[in-house]
PDB file of C-alpha atoms and ligand atoms in Angstrom:
ATOM      1  CA  UNK A   1      55.003  23.921   8.040  1.00  0.00           C
ATOM      2  CA  UNK A   2      58.419  24.458   9.528  1.00  0.00           C
ATOM      3  CA  UNK A   3      58.610  24.881  13.275  1.00  0.00           C
ATOM      4  CA  UNK A   4      61.629  25.943  15.224  1.00  0.00           C
ATOM      5  CA  UNK A   5      62.889  23.366  17.709  1.00  0.00           C
ATOM      6  CA  UNK A   6      62.276  25.669  20.691  1.00  0.00           C
ATOM      7  CA  UNK A   7      58.791  26.417  19.448  1.00  0.00           C
ATOM      8  CA  UNK A   8      58.029  22.694  19.383  1.00  0.00           C
ATOM      9  CA  UNK A   9      59.430  22.148  22.876  1.00  0.00           C
ATOM     10  CA  UNK A  10      57.404  25.072  24.191  1.00  0.00           C
ATOM     11  CA  UNK A  11      54.237  23.812  22.526  1.00  0.00           C
ATOM     12  CA  UNK A  12      54.705  20.282  23.914  1.00  0.00           C
ATOM     13  CA  UNK A  13      55.375  21.739  27.366  1.00  0.00           C
ATOM     14  CA  UNK A  14      52.245  23.912  27.188  1.00  0.00           C
ATOM     15  CA  UNK A  15      49.970  21.106  26.074  1.00  0.00           C
ATOM     16  CA  UNK A  16      51.409  18.672  28.646  1.00  0.00           C
ATOM     17  CA  UNK A  17      50.900  21.197  31.450  1.00  0.00           C
ATOM     18  CA  UNK A  18      47.299  21.679  30.357  1.00  0.00           C
ATOM     19  CA  UNK A  19      46.694  17.910  30.313  1.00  0.00           C
ATOM     20  CA  UNK A  20      48.259  17.543  33.782  1.00  0.00           C
ATOM     21  CA  UNK A  21      46.151  20.363  35.302  1.00  0.00           C
ATOM     22  CA  UNK A  22      42.924  19.098  33.772  1.00  0.00           C
ATOM     23  CA  UNK A  23      43.693  15.554  34.973  1.00  0.00           C
ATOM     24  CA  UNK A  24      44.287  16.803  38.520  1.00  0.00           C
ATOM     25  CA  UNK A  25      40.941  18.651  38.486  1.00  0.00           C
ATOM     26  CA  UNK A  26      39.172  15.628  36.941  1.00  0.00           C
ATOM     27  CA  UNK A  27      40.619  13.094  39.384  1.00  0.00           C
ATOM     28  CA  UNK A  28      39.872  15.239  42.444  1.00  0.00           C
ATOM     29  CA  UNK A  29      36.307  15.910  41.281  1.00  0.00           C
ATOM     30  CA  UNK A  30      35.277  12.474  40.008  1.00  0.00           C
ATOM     31  CA  UNK A  31      37.553  10.072  41.911  1.00  0.00           C
ATOM     32  CA  UNK A  32      37.922  11.850  45.289  1.00  0.00           C
ATOM     33  CA  UNK A  33      34.534  13.540  45.075  1.00  0.00           C
ATOM     34  CA  UNK A  34      35.722  17.098  45.862  1.00  0.00           C
ATOM     35  CA  UNK A  35      33.053  19.651  45.144  1.00  0.00           C
ATOM     36  CA  UNK A  36      32.025  23.086  46.309  1.00  0.00           C
ATOM     37  CA  UNK A  37      29.579  23.157  49.228  1.00  0.00           C
ATOM     38  CA  UNK A  38      25.961  23.242  48.162  1.00  0.00           C
ATOM     39  CA  UNK A  39      24.329  26.644  48.503  1.00  0.00           C
ATOM     40  CA  UNK A  40      20.694  25.627  48.197  1.00  0.00           C
ATOM     41  CA  UNK A  41      20.133  25.015  51.899  1.00  0.00           C
ATOM     42  CA  UNK A  42      19.853  28.381  53.605  1.00  0.00           C
ATOM     43  CA  UNK A  43      19.323  29.434  57.215  1.00  0.00           C
ATOM     44  CA  UNK A  44      18.777  32.710  59.094  1.00  0.00           C
ATOM     45  CA  UNK A  45      22.197  33.256  60.729  1.00  0.00           C
ATOM     46  CA  UNK A  46      20.595  35.098  63.662  1.00  0.00           C
ATOM     47  CA  UNK A  47      18.254  32.205  64.424  1.00  0.00           C
ATOM     48  CA  UNK A  48      20.602  29.250  64.042  1.00  0.00           C
ATOM     49  CA  UNK A  49      20.002  27.984  67.559  1.00  0.00           C
ATOM     50  CA  UNK A  50      16.219  28.212  67.162  1.00  0.00           C
ATOM     51  CA  UNK A  51      16.198  26.415  63.811  1.00  0.00           C
ATOM     52  CA  UNK A  52      15.963  22.616  63.655  1.00  0.00           C
ATOM     53  CA  UNK A  53      18.155  20.589  63.594  1.00  0.00           C
ATOM     54  CA  UNK A  54      20.630  23.212  64.891  1.00  0.00           C
ATOM     55  CA  UNK A  55      18.602  23.663  68.078  1.00  0.00           C
ATOM     56  CA  UNK A  56      19.925  20.241  69.149  1.00  0.00           C
ATOM     57  CA  UNK A  57      23.524  19.882  67.943  1.00  0.00           C
ATOM     58  CA  UNK A  58      25.070  16.413  68.058  1.00  0.00           C
ATOM     59  CA  UNK A  59      24.521  12.993  66.545  1.00  0.00           C
ATOM     60  CA  UNK A  60      20.928  12.123  65.686  1.00  0.00           C
ATOM     61  CA  UNK A  61      19.771   8.695  64.470  1.00  0.00           C
ATOM     62  CA  UNK A  62      17.420   9.023  61.502  1.00  0.00           C
ATOM     63  CA  UNK A  63      15.094   6.554  59.788  1.00  0.00           C
ATOM     64  CA  UNK A  64      14.100   6.178  56.161  1.00  0.00           C
ATOM     65  CA  UNK A  65      16.871   8.300  54.680  1.00  0.00           C
ATOM     66  CA  UNK A  66      19.923   7.510  52.574  1.00  0.00           C
ATOM     67  CA  UNK A  67      22.081   7.980  55.669  1.00  0.00           C
ATOM     68  CA  UNK A  68      21.840   6.471  59.179  1.00  0.00           C
ATOM     69  CA  UNK A  69      22.745   9.537  61.237  1.00  0.00           C
ATOM     70  CA  UNK A  70      22.803  13.287  61.070  1.00  0.00           C
ATOM     71  CA  UNK A  71      25.736  14.972  62.757  1.00  0.00           C
ATOM     72  CA  UNK A  72      24.800  18.570  63.481  1.00  0.00           C
ATOM     73  CA  UNK A  73      27.285  21.320  64.392  1.00  0.00           C
ATOM     74  CA  UNK A  74      26.876  24.947  65.329  1.00  0.00           C
ATOM     75  CA  UNK A  75      30.071  26.901  64.713  1.00  0.00           C
ATOM     76  CA  UNK A  76      30.753  30.224  66.429  1.00  0.00           C
ATOM     77  CA  UNK A  77      33.806  32.187  67.499  1.00  0.00           C
ATOM     78  CA  UNK A  78      35.784  30.140  68.636  1.00  0.00           C
ATOM     79  CA  UNK A  79      33.926  26.982  69.284  1.00  0.00           C
ATOM     80  CA  UNK A  80      32.089  24.055  67.749  1.00  0.00           C
ATOM     81  CA  UNK A  81      29.022  22.664  69.468  1.00  0.00           C
ATOM     82  CA  UNK A  82      29.296  19.698  70.166  1.00  0.00           C
ATOM     83  CA  UNK A  83      32.895  19.569  71.343  1.00  0.00           C
ATOM     84  CA  UNK A  84      33.157  15.803  71.164  1.00  0.00           C
ATOM     85  CA  UNK A  85      30.974  13.150  69.627  1.00  0.00           C
ATOM     86  CA  UNK A  86      31.019   9.350  69.270  1.00  0.00           C
ATOM     87  CA  UNK A  87      30.108   7.841  65.907  1.00  0.00           C
ATOM     88  CA  UNK A  88      29.588   4.084  65.395  1.00  0.00           C
ATOM     89  CA  UNK A  89      32.085   2.478  63.029  1.00  0.00           C
ATOM     90  CA  UNK A  90      30.750   2.136  59.480  1.00  0.00           C
ATOM     91  CA  UNK A  91      27.857   4.552  59.971  1.00  0.00           C
ATOM     92  CA  UNK A  92      26.748   6.619  57.011  1.00  0.00           C
ATOM     93  CA  UNK A  93      26.535  10.160  58.329  1.00  0.00           C
ATOM     94  CA  UNK A  94      25.257  13.410  56.948  1.00  0.00           C
ATOM     95  CA  UNK A  95      27.384  16.165  58.479  1.00  0.00           C
ATOM     96  CA  UNK A  96      25.608  19.542  58.709  1.00  0.00           C
ATOM     97  CA  UNK A  97      27.289  22.732  59.887  1.00  0.00           C
ATOM     98  CA  UNK A  98      25.976  26.271  60.341  1.00  0.00           C
ATOM     99  CA  UNK A  99      27.616  29.380  61.764  1.00  0.00           C
ATOM    100  CA  UNK A 100      26.093  31.947  64.104  1.00  0.00           C
ATOM    101  CA  UNK A 101      28.576  34.727  63.345  1.00  0.00           C
ATOM    102  CA  UNK A 102      31.424  34.886  60.841  1.00  0.00           C
ATOM    103  CA  UNK A 103      32.871  32.543  58.229  1.00  0.00           C
ATOM    104  CA  UNK A 104      34.467  29.459  59.738  1.00  0.00           C
ATOM    105  CA  UNK A 105      36.074  26.358  58.330  1.00  0.00           C
ATOM    106  CA  UNK A 106      35.258  22.729  59.022  1.00  0.00           C
ATOM    107  CA  UNK A 107      38.006  20.279  58.201  1.00  0.00           C
ATOM    108  CA  UNK A 108      38.048  16.720  59.489  1.00  0.00           C
ATOM    109  CA  UNK A 109      41.759  16.013  59.564  1.00  0.00           C
ATOM    110  CA  UNK A 110      42.806  12.848  57.727  1.00  0.00           C
ATOM    111  CA  UNK A 111      39.686  12.768  55.516  1.00  0.00           C
ATOM    112  CA  UNK A 112      38.694  14.618  52.343  1.00  0.00           C
ATOM    113  CA  UNK A 113      36.129  16.662  54.284  1.00  0.00           C
ATOM    114  CA  UNK A 114      37.007  20.322  54.242  1.00  0.00           C
ATOM    115  CA  UNK A 115      34.115  22.762  54.119  1.00  0.00           C
ATOM    116  CA  UNK A 116      33.722  26.497  54.387  1.00  0.00           C
ATOM    117  CA  UNK A 117      30.909  27.510  56.734  1.00  0.00           C
ATOM    118  CA  UNK A 118      29.305  30.767  55.653  1.00  0.00           C
ATOM    119  CA  UNK A 119      26.662  32.759  57.549  1.00  0.00           C
ATOM    120  CA  UNK A 120      23.250  32.095  56.018  1.00  0.00           C
ATOM    121  CA  UNK A 121      24.128  28.723  54.527  1.00  0.00           C
ATOM    122  CA  UNK A 122      24.192  25.156  55.774  1.00  0.00           C
ATOM    123  CA  UNK A 123      27.333  23.298  54.760  1.00  0.00           C
ATOM    124  CA  UNK A 124      26.734  19.596  54.421  1.00  0.00           C
ATOM    125  CA  UNK A 125      28.347  16.418  53.230  1.00  0.00           C
ATOM    126  CA  UNK A 126      27.485  12.728  53.454  1.00  0.00           C
ATOM    127  CA  UNK A 127      30.301  10.433  54.497  1.00  0.00           C
ATOM    128  CA  UNK A 128      30.969   7.008  55.980  1.00  0.00           C
ATOM    129  CA  UNK A 129      33.328   6.667  58.913  1.00  0.00           C
ATOM    130  CA  UNK A 130      34.954   3.341  58.147  1.00  0.00           C
ATOM    131  CA  UNK A 131      38.135   3.668  60.191  1.00  0.00           C
ATOM    132  CA  UNK A 132      38.200   3.470  63.965  1.00  0.00           C
ATOM    133  CA  UNK A 133      39.913   6.223  65.898  1.00  0.00           C
ATOM    134  CA  UNK A 134      39.887   9.883  66.834  1.00  0.00           C
ATOM    135  CA  UNK A 135      39.364  12.566  64.268  1.00  0.00           C
ATOM    136  CA  UNK A 136      40.250  16.182  64.872  1.00  0.00           C
ATOM    137  CA  UNK A 137      38.062  18.929  63.439  1.00  0.00           C
ATOM    138  CA  UNK A 138      39.745  22.263  62.824  1.00  0.00           C
ATOM    139  CA  UNK A 139      38.744  25.665  61.567  1.00  0.00           C
ATOM    140  CA  UNK A 140      40.809  26.759  58.613  1.00  0.00           C
ATOM    141  CA  UNK A 141      39.202  30.076  57.822  1.00  0.00           C
ATOM    142  CA  UNK A 142      40.745  32.868  59.881  1.00  0.00           C
ATOM    143  CA  UNK A 143      37.890  33.990  62.137  1.00  0.00           C
ATOM    144  CA  UNK A 144      39.529  36.091  64.843  1.00  0.00           C
ATOM    145  CA  UNK A 145      41.930  36.009  67.767  1.00  0.00           C
ATOM    146  CA  UNK A 146      40.813  32.557  68.959  1.00  0.00           C
ATOM    147  CA  UNK A 147      40.886  30.963  65.511  1.00  0.00           C
ATOM    148  CA  UNK A 148      43.732  28.597  66.387  1.00  0.00           C
ATOM    149  CA  UNK A 149      41.802  27.321  69.429  1.00  0.00           C
ATOM    150  CA  UNK A 150      38.732  26.335  67.450  1.00  0.00           C
ATOM    151  CA  UNK A 151      38.472  22.558  67.291  1.00  0.00           C
ATOM    152  CA  UNK A 152      36.286  19.576  68.020  1.00  0.00           C
ATOM    153  CA  UNK A 153      36.662  15.802  68.069  1.00  0.00           C
ATOM    154  CA  UNK A 154      34.925  12.803  66.531  1.00  0.00           C
ATOM    155  CA  UNK A 155      35.546   9.374  68.039  1.00  0.00           C
ATOM    156  CA  UNK A 156      34.716   6.495  65.720  1.00  0.00           C
ATOM    157  CA  UNK A 157      34.011   3.449  67.884  1.00  0.00           C
ATOM    158  CA  UNK A 158      32.869  -0.142  67.357  1.00  0.00           C
TER     159      UNK A 158
HETATM  160 CU1  CUA B   1      36.640  29.616  63.220  1.00  0.00          CU
HETATM  161 CU2  CUA B   1      38.833  30.114  62.374  1.00  0.00          CU
END
């Protein structure tokens, strides 16, 4: 079969682009562990503060689980509760976030944690804080006039 030179170049370009895009998706999913938030854990958005563990936001030590701590956040316009929390270095933590009102974001800057927090669902991820220092949490879903003020802080300490 005869193929024109430009046809060949175009075909090679198309296939290479496909390989590159699929590799990017594969590496981010399997190597970096990016995945959509799980939707199987639901919550009544009007009763967030009456529903355990969201009735006591903050760091909770747990026993007999795959992780050592649960770090519980209630998000609302334009605030995270708790505002600041200390996590021991090297602790395996299950981060759980629920919103009382609208959609918020939950990104821990400098990590691969970046979740959407939707009313009715608990967003969660298990992570290990293995670097000392201060981590900023920001909202990256536009949620209203105070969106840019919405933040919290995690201090990882020895
Ligand atoms: Cu909360 Cu933007």
